[in-house]
Tab-separated table of C-alpha atoms in Angstrom:
chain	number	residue	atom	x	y	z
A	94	UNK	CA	19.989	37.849	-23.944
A	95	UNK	CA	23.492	37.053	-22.331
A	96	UNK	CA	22.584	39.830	-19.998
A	97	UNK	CA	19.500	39.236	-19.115
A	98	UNK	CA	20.482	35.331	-17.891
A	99	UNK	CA	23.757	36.830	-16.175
A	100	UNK	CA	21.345	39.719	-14.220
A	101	UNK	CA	19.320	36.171	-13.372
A	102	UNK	CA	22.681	33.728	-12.362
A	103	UNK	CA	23.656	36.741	-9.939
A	104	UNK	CA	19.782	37.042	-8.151
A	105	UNK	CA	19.711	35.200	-5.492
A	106	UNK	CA	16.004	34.827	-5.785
A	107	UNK	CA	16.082	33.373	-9.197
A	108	UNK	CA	19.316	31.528	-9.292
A	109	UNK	CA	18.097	28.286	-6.999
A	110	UNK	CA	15.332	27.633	-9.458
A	111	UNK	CA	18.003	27.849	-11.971
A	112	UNK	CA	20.315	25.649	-10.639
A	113	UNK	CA	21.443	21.960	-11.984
A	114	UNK	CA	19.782	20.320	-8.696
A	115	UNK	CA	15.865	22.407	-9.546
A	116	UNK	CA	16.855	21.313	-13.454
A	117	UNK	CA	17.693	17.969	-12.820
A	118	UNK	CA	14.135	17.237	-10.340
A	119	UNK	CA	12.355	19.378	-13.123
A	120	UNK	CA	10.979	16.403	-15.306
A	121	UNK	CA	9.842	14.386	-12.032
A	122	UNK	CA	8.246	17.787	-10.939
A	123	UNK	CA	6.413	17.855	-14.225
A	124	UNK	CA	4.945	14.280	-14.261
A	125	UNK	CA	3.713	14.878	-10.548
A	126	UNK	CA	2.071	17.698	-11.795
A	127	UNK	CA	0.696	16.613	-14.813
A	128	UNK	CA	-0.265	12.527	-13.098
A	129	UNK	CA	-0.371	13.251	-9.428
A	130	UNK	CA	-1.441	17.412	-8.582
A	131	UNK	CA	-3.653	18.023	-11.469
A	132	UNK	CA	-5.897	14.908	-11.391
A	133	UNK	CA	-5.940	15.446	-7.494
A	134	UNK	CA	-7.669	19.468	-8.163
A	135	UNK	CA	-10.024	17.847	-10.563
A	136	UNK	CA	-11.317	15.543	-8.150
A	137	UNK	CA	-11.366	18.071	-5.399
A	138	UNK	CA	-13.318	20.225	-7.922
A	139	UNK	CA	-15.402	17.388	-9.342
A	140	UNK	CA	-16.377	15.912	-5.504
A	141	UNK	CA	-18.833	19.357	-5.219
A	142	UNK	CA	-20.814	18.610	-8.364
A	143	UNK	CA	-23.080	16.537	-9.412
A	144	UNK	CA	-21.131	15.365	-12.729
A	145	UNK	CA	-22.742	11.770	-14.346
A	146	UNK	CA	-20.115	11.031	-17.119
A	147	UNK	CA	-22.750	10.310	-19.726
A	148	UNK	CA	-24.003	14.033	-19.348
A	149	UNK	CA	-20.576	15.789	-19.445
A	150	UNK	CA	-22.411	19.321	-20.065
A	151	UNK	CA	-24.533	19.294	-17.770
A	152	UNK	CA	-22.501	19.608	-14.547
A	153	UNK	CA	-24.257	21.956	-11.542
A	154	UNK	CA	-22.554	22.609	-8.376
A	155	UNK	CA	-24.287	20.938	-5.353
A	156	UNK	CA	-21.639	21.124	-2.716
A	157	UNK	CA	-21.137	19.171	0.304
A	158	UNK	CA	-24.093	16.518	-0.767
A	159	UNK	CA	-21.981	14.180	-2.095
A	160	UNK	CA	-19.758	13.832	1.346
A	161	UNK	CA	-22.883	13.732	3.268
A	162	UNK	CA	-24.075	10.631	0.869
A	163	UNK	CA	-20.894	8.997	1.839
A	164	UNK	CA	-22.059	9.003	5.540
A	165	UNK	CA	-25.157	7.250	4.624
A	166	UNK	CA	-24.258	5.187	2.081
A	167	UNK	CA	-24.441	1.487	3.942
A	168	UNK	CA	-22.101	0.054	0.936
A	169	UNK	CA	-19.148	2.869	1.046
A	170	UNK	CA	-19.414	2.128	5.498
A	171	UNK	CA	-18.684	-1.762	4.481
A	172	UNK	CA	-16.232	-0.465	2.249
A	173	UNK	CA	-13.992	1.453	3.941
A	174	UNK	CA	-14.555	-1.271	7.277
A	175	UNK	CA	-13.066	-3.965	4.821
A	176	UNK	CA	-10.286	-1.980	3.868
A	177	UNK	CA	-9.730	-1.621	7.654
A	178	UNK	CA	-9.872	-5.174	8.423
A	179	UNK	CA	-7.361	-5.467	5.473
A	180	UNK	CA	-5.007	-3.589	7.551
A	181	UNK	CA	-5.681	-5.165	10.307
A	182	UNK	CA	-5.182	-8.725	8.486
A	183	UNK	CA	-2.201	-7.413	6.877
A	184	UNK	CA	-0.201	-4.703	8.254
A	185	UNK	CA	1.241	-6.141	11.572
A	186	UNK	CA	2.056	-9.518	10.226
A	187	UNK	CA	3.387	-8.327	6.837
A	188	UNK	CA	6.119	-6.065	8.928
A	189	UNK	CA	6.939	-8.547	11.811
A	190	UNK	CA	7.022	-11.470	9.465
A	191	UNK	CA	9.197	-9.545	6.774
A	192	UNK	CA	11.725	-8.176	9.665
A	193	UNK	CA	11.863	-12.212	10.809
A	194	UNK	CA	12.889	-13.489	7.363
A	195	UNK	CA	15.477	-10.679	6.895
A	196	UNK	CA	17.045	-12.182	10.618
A	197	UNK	CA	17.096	-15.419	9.442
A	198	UNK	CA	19.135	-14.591	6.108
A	199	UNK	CA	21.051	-11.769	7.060
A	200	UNK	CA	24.264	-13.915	7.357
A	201	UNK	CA	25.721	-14.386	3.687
A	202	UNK	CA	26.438	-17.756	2.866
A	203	UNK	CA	25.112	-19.734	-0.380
A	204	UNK	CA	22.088	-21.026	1.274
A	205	UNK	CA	21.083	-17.964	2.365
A	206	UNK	CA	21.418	-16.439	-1.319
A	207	UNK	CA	18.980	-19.462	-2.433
A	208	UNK	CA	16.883	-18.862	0.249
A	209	UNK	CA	16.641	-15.008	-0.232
A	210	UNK	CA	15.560	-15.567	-3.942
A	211	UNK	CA	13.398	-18.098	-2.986
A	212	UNK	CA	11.694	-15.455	-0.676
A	213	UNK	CA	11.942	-12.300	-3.224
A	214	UNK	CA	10.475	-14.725	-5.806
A	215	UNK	CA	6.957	-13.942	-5.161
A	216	UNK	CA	6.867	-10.492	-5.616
A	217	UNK	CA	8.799	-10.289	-9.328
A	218	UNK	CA	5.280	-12.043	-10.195
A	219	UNK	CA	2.358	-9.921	-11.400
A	220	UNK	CA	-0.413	-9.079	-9.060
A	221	UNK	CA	-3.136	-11.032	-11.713
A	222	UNK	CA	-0.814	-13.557	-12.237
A	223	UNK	CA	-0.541	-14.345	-8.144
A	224	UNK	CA	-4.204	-14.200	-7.815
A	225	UNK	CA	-5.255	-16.403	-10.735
A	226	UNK	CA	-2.787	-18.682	-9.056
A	227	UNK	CA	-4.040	-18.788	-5.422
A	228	UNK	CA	-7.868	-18.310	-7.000
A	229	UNK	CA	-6.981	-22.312	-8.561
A	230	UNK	CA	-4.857	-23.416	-5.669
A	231	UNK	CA	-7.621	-22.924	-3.256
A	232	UNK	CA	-10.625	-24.290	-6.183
A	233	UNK	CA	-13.233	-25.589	-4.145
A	234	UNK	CA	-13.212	-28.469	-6.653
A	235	UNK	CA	-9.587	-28.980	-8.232
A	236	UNK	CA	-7.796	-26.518	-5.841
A	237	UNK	CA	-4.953	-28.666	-4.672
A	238	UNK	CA	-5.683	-27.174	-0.910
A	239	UNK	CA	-8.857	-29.074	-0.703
A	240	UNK	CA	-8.130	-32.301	-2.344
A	241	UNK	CA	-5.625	-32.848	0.514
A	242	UNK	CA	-8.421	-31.758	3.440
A	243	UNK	CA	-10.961	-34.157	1.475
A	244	UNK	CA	-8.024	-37.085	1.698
A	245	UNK	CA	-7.901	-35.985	5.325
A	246	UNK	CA	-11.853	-36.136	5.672
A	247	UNK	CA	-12.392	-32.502	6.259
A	248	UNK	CA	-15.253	-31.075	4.220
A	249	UNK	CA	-13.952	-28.836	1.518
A	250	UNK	CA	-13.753	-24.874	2.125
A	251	UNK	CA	-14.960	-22.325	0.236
A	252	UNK	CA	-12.308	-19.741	0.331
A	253	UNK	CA	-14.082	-17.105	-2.369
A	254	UNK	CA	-17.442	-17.453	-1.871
A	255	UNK	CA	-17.641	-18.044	2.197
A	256	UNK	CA	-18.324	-13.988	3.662
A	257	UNK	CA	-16.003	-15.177	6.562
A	258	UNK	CA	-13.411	-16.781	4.336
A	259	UNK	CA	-13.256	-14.763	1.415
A	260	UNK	CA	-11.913	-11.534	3.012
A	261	UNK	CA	-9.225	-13.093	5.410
A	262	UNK	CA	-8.208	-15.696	2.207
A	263	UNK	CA	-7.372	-12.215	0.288
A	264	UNK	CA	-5.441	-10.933	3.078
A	265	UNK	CA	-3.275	-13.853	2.961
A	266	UNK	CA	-2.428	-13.575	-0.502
A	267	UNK	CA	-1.346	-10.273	-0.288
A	268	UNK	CA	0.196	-11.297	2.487
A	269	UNK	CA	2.290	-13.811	0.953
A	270	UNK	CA	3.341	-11.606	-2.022
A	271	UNK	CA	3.788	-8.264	-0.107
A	272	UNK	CA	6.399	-9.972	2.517
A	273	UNK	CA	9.444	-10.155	0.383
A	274	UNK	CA	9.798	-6.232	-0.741
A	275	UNK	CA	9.656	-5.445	2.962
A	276	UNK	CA	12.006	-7.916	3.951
A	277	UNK	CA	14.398	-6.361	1.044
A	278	UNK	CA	14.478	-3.095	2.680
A	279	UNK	CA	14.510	-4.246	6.328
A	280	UNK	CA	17.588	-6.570	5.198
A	281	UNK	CA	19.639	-3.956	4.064
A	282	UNK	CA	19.251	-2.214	6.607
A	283	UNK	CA	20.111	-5.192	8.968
A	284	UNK	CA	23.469	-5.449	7.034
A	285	UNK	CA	24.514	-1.911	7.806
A	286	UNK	CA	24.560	-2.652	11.737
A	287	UNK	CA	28.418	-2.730	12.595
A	288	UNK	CA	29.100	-6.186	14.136
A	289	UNK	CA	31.361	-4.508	17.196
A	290	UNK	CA	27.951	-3.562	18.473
A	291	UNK	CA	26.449	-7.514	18.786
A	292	UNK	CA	29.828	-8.199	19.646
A	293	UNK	CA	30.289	-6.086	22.649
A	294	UNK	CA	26.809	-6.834	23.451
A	295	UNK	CA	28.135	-10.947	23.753
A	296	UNK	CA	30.920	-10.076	26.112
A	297	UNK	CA	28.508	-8.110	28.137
A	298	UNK	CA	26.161	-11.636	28.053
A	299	UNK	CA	23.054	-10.164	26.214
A	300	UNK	CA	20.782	-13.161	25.071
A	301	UNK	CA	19.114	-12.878	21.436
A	302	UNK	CA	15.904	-10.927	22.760
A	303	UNK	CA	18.197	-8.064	24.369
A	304	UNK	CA	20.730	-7.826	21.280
A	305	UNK	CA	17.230	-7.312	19.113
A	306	UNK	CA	15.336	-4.730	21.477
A	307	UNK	CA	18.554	-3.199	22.250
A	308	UNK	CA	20.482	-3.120	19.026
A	309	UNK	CA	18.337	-4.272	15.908
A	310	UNK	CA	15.746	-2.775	16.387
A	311	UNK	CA	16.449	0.833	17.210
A	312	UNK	CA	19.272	0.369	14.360
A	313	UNK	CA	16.835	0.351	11.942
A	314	UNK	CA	14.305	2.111	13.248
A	315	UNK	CA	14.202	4.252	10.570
A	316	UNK	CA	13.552	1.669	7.622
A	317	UNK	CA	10.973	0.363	10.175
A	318	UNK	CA	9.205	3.398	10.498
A	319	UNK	CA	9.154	3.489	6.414
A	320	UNK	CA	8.168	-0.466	6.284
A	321	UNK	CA	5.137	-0.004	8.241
A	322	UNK	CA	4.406	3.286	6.283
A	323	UNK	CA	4.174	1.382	3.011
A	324	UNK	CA	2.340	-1.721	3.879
A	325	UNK	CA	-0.489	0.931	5.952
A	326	UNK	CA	-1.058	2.931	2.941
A	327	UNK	CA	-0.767	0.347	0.155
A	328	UNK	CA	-3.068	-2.185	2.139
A	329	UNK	CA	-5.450	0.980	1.990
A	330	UNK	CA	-5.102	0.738	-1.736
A	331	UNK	CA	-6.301	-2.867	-2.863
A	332	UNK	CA	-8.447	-2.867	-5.125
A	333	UNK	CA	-6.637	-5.765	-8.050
A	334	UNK	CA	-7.054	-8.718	-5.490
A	335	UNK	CA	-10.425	-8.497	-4.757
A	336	UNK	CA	-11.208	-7.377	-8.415
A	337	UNK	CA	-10.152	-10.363	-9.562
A	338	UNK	CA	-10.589	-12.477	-7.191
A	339	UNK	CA	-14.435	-12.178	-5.706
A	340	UNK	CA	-15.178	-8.853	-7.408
A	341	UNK	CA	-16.036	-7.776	-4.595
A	342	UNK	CA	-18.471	-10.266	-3.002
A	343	UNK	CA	-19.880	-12.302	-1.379
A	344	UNK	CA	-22.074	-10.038	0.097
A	345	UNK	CA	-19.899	-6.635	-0.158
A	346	UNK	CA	-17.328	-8.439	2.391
A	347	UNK	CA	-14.343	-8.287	0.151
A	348	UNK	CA	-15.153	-4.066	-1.175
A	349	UNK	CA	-12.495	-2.265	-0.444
A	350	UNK	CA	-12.952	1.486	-0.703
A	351	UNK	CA	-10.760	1.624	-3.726
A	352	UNK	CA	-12.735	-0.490	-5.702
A	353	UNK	CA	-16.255	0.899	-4.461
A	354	UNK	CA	-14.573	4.299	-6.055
A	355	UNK	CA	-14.222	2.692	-9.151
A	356	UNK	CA	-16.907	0.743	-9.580
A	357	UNK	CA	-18.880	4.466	-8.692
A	358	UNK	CA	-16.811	6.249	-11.495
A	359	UNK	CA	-16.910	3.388	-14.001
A	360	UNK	CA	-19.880	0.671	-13.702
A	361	UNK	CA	-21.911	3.684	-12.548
A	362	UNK	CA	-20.436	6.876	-13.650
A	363	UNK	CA	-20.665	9.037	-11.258
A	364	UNK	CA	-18.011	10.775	-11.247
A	365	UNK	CA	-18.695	13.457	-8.517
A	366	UNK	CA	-19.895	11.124	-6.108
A	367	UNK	CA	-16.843	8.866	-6.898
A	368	UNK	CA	-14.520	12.060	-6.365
A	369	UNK	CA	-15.638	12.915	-3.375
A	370	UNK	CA	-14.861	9.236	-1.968
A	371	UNK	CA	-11.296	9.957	-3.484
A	372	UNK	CA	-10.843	12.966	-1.364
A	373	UNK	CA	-12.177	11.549	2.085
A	374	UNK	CA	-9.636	8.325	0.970
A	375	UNK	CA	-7.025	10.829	0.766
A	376	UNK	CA	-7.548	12.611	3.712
A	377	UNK	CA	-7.775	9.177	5.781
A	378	UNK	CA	-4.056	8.013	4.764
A	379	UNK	CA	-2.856	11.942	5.091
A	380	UNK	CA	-4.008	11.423	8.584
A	381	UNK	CA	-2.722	7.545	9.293
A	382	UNK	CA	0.939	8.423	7.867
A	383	UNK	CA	1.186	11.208	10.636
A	384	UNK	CA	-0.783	9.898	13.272
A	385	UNK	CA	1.761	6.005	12.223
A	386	UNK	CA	5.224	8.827	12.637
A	387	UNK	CA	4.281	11.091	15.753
A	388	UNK	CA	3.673	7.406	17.133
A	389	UNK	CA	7.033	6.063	16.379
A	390	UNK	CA	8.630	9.246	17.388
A	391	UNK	CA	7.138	9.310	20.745
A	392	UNK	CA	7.843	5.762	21.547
């Protein structure tokens, strides 16, 4: 036995998977396997069948029906244009808004430490917990938000059940929860700009807008580049605000394509059909993260 795992330390073909570092990443290897690689194969598998989870035996292979379905289904279009407006709501105000607040604290002082708890604050709270908060602050009857428009004499709003309000009211909470992780990062990486570099660029007489398109900004380009990569692909992947919130409604205009997935798996149990909208998700973001870096790169 000794000799066998001495013949395997001296192969250089065997000993890197041997190694402490391929030992160390072996149980994170494992759960990816086991909670990320395996379930993705099943769906893969299960998108070219016909399988209703009530009838678990009686699968039969029917192959690309289920991705032409998506192309006609009217519900899973409104879906996955919702979860693009959701970006669109989201995504560029969440990073620009995030970088902002990371400026304005960047300086360490004690008012800045209140003020970046203050900010981080939001996100140690639960997703449920945010939206069951929001849901009564904006109450069309009790909400605090409209008492104070009826003292002003505006009518009140309907925030949840308006198809024009609901979706863009969403946004905004995720909004306001999302902002202080990204300002986190982008703050870190604020602090690791050497001050020589905004101090040179004072004696040379650059004004605040040069000293952040000259220096800030392509300092932490990188985190930026990561920042936007987040928010993109976890907007993509709502699915607890408007669960909770409308379920959904009014009128389909809150859907996201994560939720019309699960509502297909579970309310309705079809589970092929459900797969194959997991695989054409997947693809989508595959293609957004690249398309988001080759961007960055070129610019």
């Amino acid at each position: 036995m000794k000799r066998v795992w001495y013949n395997i330390k001296k192969s250089k073909n065997l000993s890197f998977f041997f190694s402490t570092k391929v030992l160390f990443l072996l149980p994170a290897f494992i759960l990816i396997g086991i909670f990320v690689i395996y379930p993705l194969i099943l769906a893969v598998g299960y998108s070219f069948t016909n399988y209703y989870l009530l009838k678990p035996n009686d699968i039969s292979f029917i192959g690309i029906d289920n991705y032409k379905e998506i192309f006609k289904d009217n519900y899973a279009k409104q879906a996955f244009l919702n979860s693009t407006k959701y970006v669109i709501y989201i995504v560029p105000f969440q990073v620009a808004i995030s970088l902002f607040l990371a400026l304005l604290i960047t300086k360490k002082s004690k008012a800045n430490t209140f003020f970046r708890t203050a900010f981080f604050s939001p996100y140690i709270l639960s997703i449920i917990v945010v939206a069951l908060l929001w849901k009564n602050i904006l109450d069309p009857n009790v909400g605090i938000v409209n008492m104070f428009l009826a003292n002003l004499g505006f009518s009140k709003l309907e925030f949840f059940s308006s198809p024009e309000l609901a979706l863009p009211t969403i946004s905004f909470i995720i909004l306001w929860q999302g902002i202080s992780f990204q300002m986190l990062i982008l703050l870190a990486a604020l602090q690791d700009i050497p001050p020589s570099m905004y101090e040179a660029a004072d004696l040379e007489g650059a004004n605040a807008w040069q000293k952040l398109k000259y220096i800030t900004v392509p300092s932490i380009k990188g985190q930026l580049v990561f920042v936007l990569l987040v928010v993109t692909t976890g907007t993509f992947k709502i699915i607890i605000e408007p669960l909770v919130l409308t379920n959904g409604g009014p009128q389909n205009s809150t859907t996201s394509i994560l939720l019309y997935m699960f509502e297909q798996g579970t309310r309705y149990r079809q589970i092929g059909y459900s797969s194959a909208i997991t695989v054409v998700f997947a693809l989508i973001l595959i293609v957004i993260a690249f398309a988001q870096r080759k961007m960055v790169k070129e610019e």
